[in-house]
Short mmCIF file of C-alpha atoms and ligand atoms in Angstrom, two decimals:
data_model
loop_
_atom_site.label_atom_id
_atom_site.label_comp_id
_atom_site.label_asym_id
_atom_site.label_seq_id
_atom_site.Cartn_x
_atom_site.Cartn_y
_atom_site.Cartn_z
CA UNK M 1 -85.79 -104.82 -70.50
CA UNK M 2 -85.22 -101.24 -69.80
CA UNK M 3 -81.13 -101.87 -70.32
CA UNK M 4 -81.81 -103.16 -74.11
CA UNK M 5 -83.12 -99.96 -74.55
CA UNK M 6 -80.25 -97.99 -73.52
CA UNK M 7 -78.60 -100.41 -76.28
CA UNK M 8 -80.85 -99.41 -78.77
CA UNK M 9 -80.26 -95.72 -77.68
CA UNK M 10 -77.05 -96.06 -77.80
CA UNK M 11 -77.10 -97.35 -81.43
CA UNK M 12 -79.47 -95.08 -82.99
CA UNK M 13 -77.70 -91.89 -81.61
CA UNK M 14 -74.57 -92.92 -83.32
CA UNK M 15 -76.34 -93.64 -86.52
CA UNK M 16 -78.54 -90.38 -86.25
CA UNK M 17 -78.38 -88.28 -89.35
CA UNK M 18 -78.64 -84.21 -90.02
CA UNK M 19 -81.52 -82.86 -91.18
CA UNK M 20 -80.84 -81.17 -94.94
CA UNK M 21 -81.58 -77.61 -94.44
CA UNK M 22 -82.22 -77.19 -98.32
CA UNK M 23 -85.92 -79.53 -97.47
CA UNK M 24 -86.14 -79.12 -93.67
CA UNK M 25 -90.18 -77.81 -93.68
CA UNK M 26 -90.73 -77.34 -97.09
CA UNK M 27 -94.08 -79.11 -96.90
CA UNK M 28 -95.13 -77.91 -92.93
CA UNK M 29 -98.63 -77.80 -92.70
CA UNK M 30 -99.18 -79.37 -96.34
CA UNK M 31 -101.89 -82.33 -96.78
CA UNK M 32 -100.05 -85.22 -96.85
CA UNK M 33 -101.18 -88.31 -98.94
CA UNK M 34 -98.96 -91.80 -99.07
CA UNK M 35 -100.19 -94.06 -102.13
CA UNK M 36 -99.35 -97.16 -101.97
CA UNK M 37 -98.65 -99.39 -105.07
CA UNK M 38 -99.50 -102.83 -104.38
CA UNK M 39 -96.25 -105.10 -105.46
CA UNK M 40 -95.24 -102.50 -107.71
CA UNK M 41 -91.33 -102.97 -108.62
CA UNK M 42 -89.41 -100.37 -110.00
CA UNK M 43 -88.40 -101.81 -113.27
CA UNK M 44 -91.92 -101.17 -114.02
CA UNK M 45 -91.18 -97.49 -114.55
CA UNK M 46 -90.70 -96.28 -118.18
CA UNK M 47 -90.95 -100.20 -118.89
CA UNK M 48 -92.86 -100.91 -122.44
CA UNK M 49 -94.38 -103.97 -123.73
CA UNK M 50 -95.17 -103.90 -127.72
CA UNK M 51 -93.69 -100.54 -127.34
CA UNK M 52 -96.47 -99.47 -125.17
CA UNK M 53 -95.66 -97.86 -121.76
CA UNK M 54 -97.28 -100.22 -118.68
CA UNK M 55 -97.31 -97.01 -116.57
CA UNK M 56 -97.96 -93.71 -118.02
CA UNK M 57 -99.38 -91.82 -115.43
CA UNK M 58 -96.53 -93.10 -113.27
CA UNK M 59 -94.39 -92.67 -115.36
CA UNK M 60 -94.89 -88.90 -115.81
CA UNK M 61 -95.20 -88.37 -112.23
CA UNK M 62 -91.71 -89.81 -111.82
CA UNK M 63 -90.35 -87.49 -114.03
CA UNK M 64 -92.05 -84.29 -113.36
CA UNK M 65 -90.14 -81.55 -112.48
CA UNK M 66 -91.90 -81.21 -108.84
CA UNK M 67 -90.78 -85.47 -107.94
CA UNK M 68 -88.45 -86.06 -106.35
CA UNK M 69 -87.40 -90.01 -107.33
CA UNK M 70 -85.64 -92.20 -106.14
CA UNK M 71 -84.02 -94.77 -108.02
CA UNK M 72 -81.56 -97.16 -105.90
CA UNK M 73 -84.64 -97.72 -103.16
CA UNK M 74 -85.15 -101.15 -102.27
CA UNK M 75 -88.48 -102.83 -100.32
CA UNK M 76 -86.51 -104.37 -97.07
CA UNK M 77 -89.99 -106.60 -96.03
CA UNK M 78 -89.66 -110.01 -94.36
CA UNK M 79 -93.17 -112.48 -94.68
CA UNK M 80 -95.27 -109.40 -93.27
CA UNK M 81 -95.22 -108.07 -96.87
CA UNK M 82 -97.57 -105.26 -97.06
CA UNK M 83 -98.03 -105.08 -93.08
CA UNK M 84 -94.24 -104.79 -92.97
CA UNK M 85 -93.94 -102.24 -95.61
CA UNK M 86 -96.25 -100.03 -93.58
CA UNK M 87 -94.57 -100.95 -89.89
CA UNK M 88 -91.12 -99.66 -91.64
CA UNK M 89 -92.87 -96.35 -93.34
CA UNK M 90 -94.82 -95.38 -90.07
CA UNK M 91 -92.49 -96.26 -87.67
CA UNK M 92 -88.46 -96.54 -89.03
CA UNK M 93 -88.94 -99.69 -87.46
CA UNK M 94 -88.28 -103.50 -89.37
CA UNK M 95 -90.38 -106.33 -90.17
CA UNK M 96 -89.53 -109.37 -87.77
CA UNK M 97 -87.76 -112.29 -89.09
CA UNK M 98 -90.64 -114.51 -89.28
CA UNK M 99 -94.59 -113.30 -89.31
CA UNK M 100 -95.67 -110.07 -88.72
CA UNK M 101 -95.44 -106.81 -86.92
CA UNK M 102 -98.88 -105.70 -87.06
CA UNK M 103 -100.35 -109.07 -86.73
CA UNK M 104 -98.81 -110.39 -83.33
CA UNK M 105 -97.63 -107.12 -81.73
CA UNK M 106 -99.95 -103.84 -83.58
CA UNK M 107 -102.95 -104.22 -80.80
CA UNK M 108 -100.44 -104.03 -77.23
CA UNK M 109 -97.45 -102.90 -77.79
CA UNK M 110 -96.45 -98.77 -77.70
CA UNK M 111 -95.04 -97.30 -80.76
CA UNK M 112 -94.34 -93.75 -81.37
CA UNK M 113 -95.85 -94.02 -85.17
CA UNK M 114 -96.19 -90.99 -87.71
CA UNK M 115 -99.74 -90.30 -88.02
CA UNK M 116 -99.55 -90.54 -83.92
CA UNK M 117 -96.94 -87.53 -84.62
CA UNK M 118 -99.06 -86.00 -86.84
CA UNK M 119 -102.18 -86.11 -85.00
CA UNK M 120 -100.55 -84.29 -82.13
CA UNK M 121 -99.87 -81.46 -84.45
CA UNK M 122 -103.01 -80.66 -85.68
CA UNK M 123 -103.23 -82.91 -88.60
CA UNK M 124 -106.66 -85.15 -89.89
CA UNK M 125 -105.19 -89.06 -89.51
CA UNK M 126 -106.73 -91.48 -91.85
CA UNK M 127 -106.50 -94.91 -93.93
CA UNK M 128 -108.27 -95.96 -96.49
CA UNK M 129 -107.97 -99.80 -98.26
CA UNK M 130 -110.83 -102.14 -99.91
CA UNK M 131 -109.89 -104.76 -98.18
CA UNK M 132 -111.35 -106.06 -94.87
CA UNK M 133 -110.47 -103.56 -91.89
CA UNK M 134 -108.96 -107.06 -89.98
CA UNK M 135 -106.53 -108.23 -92.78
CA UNK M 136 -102.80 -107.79 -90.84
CA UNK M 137 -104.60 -106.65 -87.98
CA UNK M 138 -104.92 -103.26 -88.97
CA UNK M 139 -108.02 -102.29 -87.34
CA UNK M 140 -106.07 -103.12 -84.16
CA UNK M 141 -102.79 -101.74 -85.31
CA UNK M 142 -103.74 -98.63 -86.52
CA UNK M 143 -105.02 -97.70 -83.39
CA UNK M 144 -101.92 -98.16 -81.62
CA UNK M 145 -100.37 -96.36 -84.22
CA UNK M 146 -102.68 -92.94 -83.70
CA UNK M 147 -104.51 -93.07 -86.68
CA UNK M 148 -107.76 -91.16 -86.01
CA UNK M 149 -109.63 -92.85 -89.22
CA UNK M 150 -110.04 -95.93 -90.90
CA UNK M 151 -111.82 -96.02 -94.02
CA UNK M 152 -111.84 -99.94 -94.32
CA UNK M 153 -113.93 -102.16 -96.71
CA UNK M 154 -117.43 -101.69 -95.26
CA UNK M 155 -117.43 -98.02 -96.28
CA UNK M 156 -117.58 -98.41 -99.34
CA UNK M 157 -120.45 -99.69 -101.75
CA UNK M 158 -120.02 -103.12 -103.11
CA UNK M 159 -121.66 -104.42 -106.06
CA UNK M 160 -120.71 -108.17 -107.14
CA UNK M 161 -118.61 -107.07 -110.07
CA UNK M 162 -117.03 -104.19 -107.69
CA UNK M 163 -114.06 -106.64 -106.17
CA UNK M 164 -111.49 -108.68 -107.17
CA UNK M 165 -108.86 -110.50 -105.26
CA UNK M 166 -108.32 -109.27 -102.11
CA UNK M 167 -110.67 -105.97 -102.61
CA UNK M 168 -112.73 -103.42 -104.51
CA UNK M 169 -110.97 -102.54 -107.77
CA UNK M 170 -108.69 -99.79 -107.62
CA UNK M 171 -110.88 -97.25 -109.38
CA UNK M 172 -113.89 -97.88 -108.24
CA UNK M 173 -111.88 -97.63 -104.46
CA UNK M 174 -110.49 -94.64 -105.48
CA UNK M 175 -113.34 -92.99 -106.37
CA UNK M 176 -115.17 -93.78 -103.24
CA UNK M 177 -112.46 -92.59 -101.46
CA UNK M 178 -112.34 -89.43 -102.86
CA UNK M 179 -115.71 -88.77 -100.67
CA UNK M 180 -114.62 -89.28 -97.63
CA UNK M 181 -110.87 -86.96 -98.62
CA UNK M 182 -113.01 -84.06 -99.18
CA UNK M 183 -114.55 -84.11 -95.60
CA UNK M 184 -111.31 -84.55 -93.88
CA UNK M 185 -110.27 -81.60 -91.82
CA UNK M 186 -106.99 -79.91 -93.39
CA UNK M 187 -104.40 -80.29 -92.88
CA UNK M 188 -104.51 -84.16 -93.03
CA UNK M 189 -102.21 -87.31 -93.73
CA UNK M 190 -103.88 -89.62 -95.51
CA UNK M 191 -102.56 -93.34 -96.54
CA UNK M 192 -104.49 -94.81 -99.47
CA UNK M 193 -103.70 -98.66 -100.23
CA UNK M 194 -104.09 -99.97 -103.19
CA UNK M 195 -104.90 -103.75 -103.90
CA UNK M 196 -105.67 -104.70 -107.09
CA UNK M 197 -102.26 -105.24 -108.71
CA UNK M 198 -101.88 -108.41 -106.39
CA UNK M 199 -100.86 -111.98 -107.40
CA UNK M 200 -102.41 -113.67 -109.27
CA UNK M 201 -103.20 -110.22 -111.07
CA UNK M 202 -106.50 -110.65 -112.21
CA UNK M 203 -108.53 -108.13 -113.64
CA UNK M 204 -112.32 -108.17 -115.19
CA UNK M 205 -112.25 -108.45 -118.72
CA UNK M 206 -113.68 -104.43 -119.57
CA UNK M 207 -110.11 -103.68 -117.74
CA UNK M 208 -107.93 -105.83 -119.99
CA UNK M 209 -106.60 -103.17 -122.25
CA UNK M 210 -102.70 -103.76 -122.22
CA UNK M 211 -101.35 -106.72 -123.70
CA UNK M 212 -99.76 -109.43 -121.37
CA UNK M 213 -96.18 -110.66 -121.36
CA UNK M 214 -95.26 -113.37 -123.29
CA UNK M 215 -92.56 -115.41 -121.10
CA UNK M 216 -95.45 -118.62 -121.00
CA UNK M 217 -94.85 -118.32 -117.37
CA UNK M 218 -99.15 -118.05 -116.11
CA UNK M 219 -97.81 -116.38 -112.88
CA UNK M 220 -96.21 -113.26 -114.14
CA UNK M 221 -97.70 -112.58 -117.55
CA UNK M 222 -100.52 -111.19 -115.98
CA UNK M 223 -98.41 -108.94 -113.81
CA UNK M 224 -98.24 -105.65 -116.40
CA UNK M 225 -102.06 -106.31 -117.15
CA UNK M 226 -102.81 -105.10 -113.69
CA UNK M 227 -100.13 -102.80 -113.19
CA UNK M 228 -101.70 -101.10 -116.17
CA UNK M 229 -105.17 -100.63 -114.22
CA UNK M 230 -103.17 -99.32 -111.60
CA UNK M 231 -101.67 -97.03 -113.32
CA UNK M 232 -105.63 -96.10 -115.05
CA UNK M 233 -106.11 -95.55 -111.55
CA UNK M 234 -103.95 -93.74 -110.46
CA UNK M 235 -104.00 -91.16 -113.63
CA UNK M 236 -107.98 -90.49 -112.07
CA UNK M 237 -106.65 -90.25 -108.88
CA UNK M 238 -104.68 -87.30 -110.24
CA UNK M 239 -107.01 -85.72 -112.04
CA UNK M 240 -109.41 -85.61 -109.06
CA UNK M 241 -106.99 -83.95 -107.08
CA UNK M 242 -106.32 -81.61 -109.55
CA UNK M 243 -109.75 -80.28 -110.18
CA UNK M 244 -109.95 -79.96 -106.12
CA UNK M 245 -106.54 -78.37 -106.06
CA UNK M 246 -106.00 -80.61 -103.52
CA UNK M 247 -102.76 -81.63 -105.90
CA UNK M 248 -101.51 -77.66 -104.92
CA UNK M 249 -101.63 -77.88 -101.58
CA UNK M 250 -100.22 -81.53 -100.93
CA UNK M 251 -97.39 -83.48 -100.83
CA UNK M 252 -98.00 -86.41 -102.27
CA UNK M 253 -95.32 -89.32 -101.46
CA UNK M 254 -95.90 -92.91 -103.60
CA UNK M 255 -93.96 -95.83 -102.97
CA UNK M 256 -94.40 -99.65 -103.83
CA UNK M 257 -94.12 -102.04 -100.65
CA UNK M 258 -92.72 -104.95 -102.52
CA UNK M 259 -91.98 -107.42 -105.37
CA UNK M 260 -94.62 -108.69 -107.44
CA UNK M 261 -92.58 -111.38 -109.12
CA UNK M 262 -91.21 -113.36 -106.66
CA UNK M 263 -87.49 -114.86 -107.35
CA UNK M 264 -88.90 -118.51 -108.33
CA UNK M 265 -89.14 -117.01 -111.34
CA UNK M 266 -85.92 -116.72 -112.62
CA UNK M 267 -86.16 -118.01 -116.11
CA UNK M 268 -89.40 -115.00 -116.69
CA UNK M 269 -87.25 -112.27 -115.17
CA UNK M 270 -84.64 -113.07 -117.06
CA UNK M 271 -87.01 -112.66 -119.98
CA UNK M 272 -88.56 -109.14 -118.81
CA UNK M 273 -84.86 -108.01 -118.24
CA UNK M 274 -84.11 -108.75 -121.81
CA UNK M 275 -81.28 -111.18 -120.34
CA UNK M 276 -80.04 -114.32 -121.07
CA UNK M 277 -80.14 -115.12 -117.17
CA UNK M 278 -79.97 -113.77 -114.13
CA UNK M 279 -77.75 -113.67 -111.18
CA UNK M 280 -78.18 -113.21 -106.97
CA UNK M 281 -76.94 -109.67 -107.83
CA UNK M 282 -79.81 -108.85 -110.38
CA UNK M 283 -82.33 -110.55 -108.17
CA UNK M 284 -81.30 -107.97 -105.24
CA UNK M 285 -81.52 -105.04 -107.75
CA UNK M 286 -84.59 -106.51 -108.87
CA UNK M 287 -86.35 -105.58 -105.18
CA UNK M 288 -86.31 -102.34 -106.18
CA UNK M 289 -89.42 -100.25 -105.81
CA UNK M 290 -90.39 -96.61 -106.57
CA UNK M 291 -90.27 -94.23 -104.00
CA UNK M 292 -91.20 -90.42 -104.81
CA UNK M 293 -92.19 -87.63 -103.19
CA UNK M 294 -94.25 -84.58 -105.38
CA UNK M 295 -95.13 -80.62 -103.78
CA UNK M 296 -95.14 -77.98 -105.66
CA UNK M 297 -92.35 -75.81 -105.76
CA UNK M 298 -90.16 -79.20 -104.66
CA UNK M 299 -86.76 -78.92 -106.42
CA UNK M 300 -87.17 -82.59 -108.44
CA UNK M 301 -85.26 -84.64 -109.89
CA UNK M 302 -84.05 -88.76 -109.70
CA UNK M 303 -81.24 -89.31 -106.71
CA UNK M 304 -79.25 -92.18 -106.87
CA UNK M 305 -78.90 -92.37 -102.75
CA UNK M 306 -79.13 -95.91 -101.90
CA UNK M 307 -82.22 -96.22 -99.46
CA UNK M 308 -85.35 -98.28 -98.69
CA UNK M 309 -88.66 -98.51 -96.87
CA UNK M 310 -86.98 -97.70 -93.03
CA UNK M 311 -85.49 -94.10 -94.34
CA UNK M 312 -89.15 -92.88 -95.22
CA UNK M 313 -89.97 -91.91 -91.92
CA UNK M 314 -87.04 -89.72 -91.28
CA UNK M 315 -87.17 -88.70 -94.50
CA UNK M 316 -90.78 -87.00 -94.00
CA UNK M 317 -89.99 -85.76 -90.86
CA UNK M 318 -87.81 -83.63 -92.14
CA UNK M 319 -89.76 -82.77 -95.13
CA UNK M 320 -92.58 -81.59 -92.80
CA UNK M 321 -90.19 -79.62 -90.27
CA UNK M 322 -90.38 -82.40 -87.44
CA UNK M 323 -87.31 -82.45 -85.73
CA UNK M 324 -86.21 -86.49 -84.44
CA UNK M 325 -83.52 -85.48 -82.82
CA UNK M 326 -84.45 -88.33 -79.40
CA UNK M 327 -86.73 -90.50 -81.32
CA UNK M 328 -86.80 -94.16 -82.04
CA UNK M 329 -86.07 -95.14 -85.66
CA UNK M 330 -83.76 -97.24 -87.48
CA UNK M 331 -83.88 -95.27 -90.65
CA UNK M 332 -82.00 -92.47 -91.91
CA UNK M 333 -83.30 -88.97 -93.81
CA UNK M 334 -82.62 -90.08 -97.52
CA UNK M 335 -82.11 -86.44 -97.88
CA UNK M 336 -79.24 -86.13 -95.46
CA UNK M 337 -75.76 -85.70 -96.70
CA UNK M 338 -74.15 -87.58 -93.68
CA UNK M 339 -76.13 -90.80 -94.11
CA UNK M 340 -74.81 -94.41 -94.18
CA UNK M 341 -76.29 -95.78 -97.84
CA UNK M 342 -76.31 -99.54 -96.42
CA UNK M 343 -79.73 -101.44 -97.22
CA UNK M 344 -80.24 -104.03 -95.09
CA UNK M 345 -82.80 -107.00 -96.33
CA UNK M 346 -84.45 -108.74 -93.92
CA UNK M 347 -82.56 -111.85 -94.10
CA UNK M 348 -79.44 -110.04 -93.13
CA UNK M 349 -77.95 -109.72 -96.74
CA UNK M 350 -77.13 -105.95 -97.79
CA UNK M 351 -76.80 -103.65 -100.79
CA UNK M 352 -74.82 -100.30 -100.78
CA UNK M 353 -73.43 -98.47 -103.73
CA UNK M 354 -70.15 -100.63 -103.53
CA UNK M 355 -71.41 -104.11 -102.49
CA UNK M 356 -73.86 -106.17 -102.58
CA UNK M 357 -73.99 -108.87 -100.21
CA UNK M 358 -76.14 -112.34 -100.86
CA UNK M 359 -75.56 -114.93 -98.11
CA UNK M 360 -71.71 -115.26 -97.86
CA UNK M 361 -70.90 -114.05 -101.49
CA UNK M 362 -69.82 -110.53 -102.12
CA UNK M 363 -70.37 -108.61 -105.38
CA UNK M 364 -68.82 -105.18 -106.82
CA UNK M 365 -71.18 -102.64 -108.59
CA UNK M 366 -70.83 -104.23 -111.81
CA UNK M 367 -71.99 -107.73 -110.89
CA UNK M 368 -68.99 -109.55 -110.54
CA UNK M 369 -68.60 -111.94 -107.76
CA UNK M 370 -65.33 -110.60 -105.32
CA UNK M 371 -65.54 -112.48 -102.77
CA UNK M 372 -62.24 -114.12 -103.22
CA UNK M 373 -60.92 -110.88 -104.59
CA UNK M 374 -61.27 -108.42 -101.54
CA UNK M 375 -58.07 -107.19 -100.03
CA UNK M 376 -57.97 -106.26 -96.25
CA UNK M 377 -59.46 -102.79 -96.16
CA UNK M 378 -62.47 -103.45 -98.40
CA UNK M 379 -62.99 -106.83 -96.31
CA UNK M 380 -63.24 -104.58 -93.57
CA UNK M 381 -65.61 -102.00 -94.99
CA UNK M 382 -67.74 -105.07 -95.36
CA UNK M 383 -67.65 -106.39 -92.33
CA UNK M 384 -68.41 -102.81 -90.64
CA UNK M 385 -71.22 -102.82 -93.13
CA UNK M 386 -72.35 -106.39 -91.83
CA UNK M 387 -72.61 -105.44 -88.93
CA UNK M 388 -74.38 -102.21 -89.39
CA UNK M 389 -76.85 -104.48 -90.82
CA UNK M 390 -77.01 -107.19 -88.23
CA UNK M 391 -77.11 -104.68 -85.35
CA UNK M 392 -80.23 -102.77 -86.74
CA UNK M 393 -82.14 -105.95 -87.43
CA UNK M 394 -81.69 -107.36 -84.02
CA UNK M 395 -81.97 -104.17 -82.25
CA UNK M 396 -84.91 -103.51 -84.02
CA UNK M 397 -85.95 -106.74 -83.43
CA UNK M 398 -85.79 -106.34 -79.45
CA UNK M 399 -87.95 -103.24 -79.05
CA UNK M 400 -90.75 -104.84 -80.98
CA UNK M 401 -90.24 -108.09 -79.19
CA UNK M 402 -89.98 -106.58 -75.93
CA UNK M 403 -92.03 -103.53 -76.46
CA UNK M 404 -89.14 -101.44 -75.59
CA UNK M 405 -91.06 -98.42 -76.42
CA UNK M 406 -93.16 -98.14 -73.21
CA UNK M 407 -89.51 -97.59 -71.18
CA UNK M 408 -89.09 -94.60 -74.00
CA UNK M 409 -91.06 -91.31 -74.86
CA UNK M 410 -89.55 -88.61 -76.80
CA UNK M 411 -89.79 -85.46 -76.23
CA UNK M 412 -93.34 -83.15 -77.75
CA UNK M 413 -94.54 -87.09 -78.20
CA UNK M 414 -97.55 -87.92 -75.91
CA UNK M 415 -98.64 -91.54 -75.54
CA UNK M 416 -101.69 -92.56 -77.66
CA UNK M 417 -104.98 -93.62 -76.19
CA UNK M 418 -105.76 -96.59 -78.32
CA UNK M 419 -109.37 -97.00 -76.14
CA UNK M 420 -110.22 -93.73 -76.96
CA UNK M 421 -110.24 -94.38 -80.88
CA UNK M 422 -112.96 -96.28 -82.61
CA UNK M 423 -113.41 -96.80 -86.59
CA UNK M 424 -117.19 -97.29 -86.28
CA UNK M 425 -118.31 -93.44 -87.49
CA UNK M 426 -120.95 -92.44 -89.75
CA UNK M 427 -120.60 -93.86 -93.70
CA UNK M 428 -121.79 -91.89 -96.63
C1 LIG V 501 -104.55 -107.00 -98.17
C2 LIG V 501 -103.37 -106.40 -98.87
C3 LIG V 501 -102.39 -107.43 -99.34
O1 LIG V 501 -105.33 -106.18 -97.39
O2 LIG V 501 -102.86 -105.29 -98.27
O3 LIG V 501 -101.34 -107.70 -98.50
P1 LIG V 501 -100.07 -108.55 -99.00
O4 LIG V 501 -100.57 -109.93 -99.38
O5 LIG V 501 -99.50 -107.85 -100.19
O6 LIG V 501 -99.15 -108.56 -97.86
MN1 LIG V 502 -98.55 -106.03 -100.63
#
């Protein structure tokens, strides 16, 4: 009802953040692209197998002068996985506790997404994925969400070697791709989703050039294989944007959207971690993912703020000059000096440069278990932390639920006209 959302308001205003006038419109009016890495954790950065890098291109991206990277930056999905990777990055808004966003709720309900934002300031809107346009609803979804384009599976030419998995390989994706960028009216946001480093992380054997892990678990030895082609990928990816100079005019933010070895496997992890095992607390640090943003002339450099997938949104928002001073989103500028560096998970545990919180056990920084050992004013920082946490989720939780964001328009935000937009243009 219309009184949850004063709730909500009520909440987010006391949790809004200042924008950092050292970024605030450093990239106005740039392209924007977001490249998403398909389960791509962050301990796959600099990571080597038989001395071998996995990730080169990635690797060097992350530590180019003009990156901004981010290294405590956690994926926060629920079962939505991907789908809820993108509802937090668009929208500063969570996954649900069970199923997903963009399946049950991305055709009806209002949201006040980015590319919706962007659109309305002169800016080209488009997707692009080899997968089917209906997987998580986002032929549906996107709509709702103001994205102009769709560049889904069927525009792209598919041979029988072409695909793997869930979609057309990554380079051969990419490459296609690349056609329709270069018709896109500048300035545009583009979203390019990857798919081929997905379980079970097959690959055709011409693209089997890195060496596998050897834990002798089947699952996850094929996981650097594909992260490698990824990576192959990606280096093209660059290189085409280069020779455009595309590359100079962009900001190009990559993140990955979530694990790729799921916690089952305790006994490999421990392995790839070069441990003897591991605990709750290393599993939680183990969701990390990358998150970077590149521009030229972008002052770069690793921060250590603890973040994840919800604080993207504000994040670019400021970035591009877009002030959300009355808007909707759960999320908080990583860039902002007054921000609260609580990560909620979607289960309701929590991770924050102190503590880390798995069910009803507390740990320090260093791993050790304190539950036991908390006196009464770091009990309480905990608590107020919990309930940070449990507030945002639930909150969250309502104005998806009950589509709380028809009772709410911001200000310079115009509802989108989902029936107006239709993917079915010409293909090359
Ligand atoms: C499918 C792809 C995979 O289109 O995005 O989604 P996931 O299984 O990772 O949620
Ligand atoms: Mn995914």
């Amino acid at each position: 009802s219309s009184s949850d959302m004063d709730k909500v308001l009520k909440f987010i205003n006391k949790n809004r953040t200042e924008d950092n006038i050292q970024y605030f419109g450093k990239a106005k009016g740039k392209n924007v692209f977001i490249f998403h890495l398909e389960s791509f954790q962050q301990f796959l950065i600099d990571y080597k197998v038989d001395g071998k890098e996995v990730t080169p291109n990635i690797n060097s991206f992350y530590h180019n002068q003009n990156t901004l990277s981010f290294d405590n930056f956690f994926n926060q999905v629920g079962q939505g996985k991907t789908s809820d990777a993108e509802t937090m990055l668009e929208n500063s808004l969570y996954g649900l506790p069970s199923g997903s966003v963009t399946s049950t709720y991305g055709t009806d309900n209002t949201f006040q997404a980015l590319p919706a934002m962007l659109s309305q300031r002169g800016y080209t809107t488009a997707s692009f994925h080899g997968d089917v346009g209906s997987f998580w609803n986002r032929n549906n979804t996107y709509k709702s969400w103001g994205y102009q384009y769709f560049f889904d599976k069927e525009f792209y030419k598919d041979k029988a070697d072409y695909s793997v998995g869930y979609g057309l390989k990554d380079k051969i994706f990419l490459k296609q791709a690349a056609q329709y960028i270069e018709q896109l009216p500048q300035p545009f946001y583009a979203k390019i989703i990857t798919v081929t480093n997905h379980y079970p992380y097959q690959i055709d054997k011409q693209n089997q050039d890195f060496p596998k892990t050897t834990t002798g678990d089947n699952t996850v030895d094929g996981y650097v294989q594909t992260a490698h082609y990824l990576d192959q990928a990606f280096g093209e990816f660059i290189s085409y944007l280069k020779k455009t100079g595309l590359y100079d005019n962009s900001m190009i933010v990559m993140y990955g959207d979530h694990y790729g070895i799921s916690n089952n496997h305790k006994k490999a992890i421990a392995q790839l971690l070069g441990k003897d095992k591991v605990t709750d607390y290393d599993l939680v640090n183990f969701q990390k993912v990358p998150f970077m943003i590149h521009m030229n002339g972008l002052q770069g450099g690793i921060n250590h703020t603890y973040g994840g997938e919800i604080d993207v949104m504000p994040t670019l928002l400021d970035l591009m000059g877009i002030k959300n001073t009355d808007t909707i989103q759960f999320g908080q500028d990583l860039l902002a000096t007054n921000r609260r560096q609580v990560v909620a998970f979607r289960n309701g545990d929590f991770t924050s440069p102190q503590y880390t919180k798995v069910g009803s056990t507390v740990y320090n920084n260093k791993g050790e278990k304190v539950t036991d050992k908390l006196n009464k004013k770091e009990k309480s920082i905990i608590d107020q932390d919990q309930e940070y946490v449990t507030s945002s989720l639930d909150l969250s939780d309502k104005v998806i639920t009950g589509d709380l964001l028809r009772f709410y328009t911001p200000s310079n935000f115009k509802n989108v006209n989902k029936q107006d937009i239709t993917y079915n243009y010409t293909k090359s």
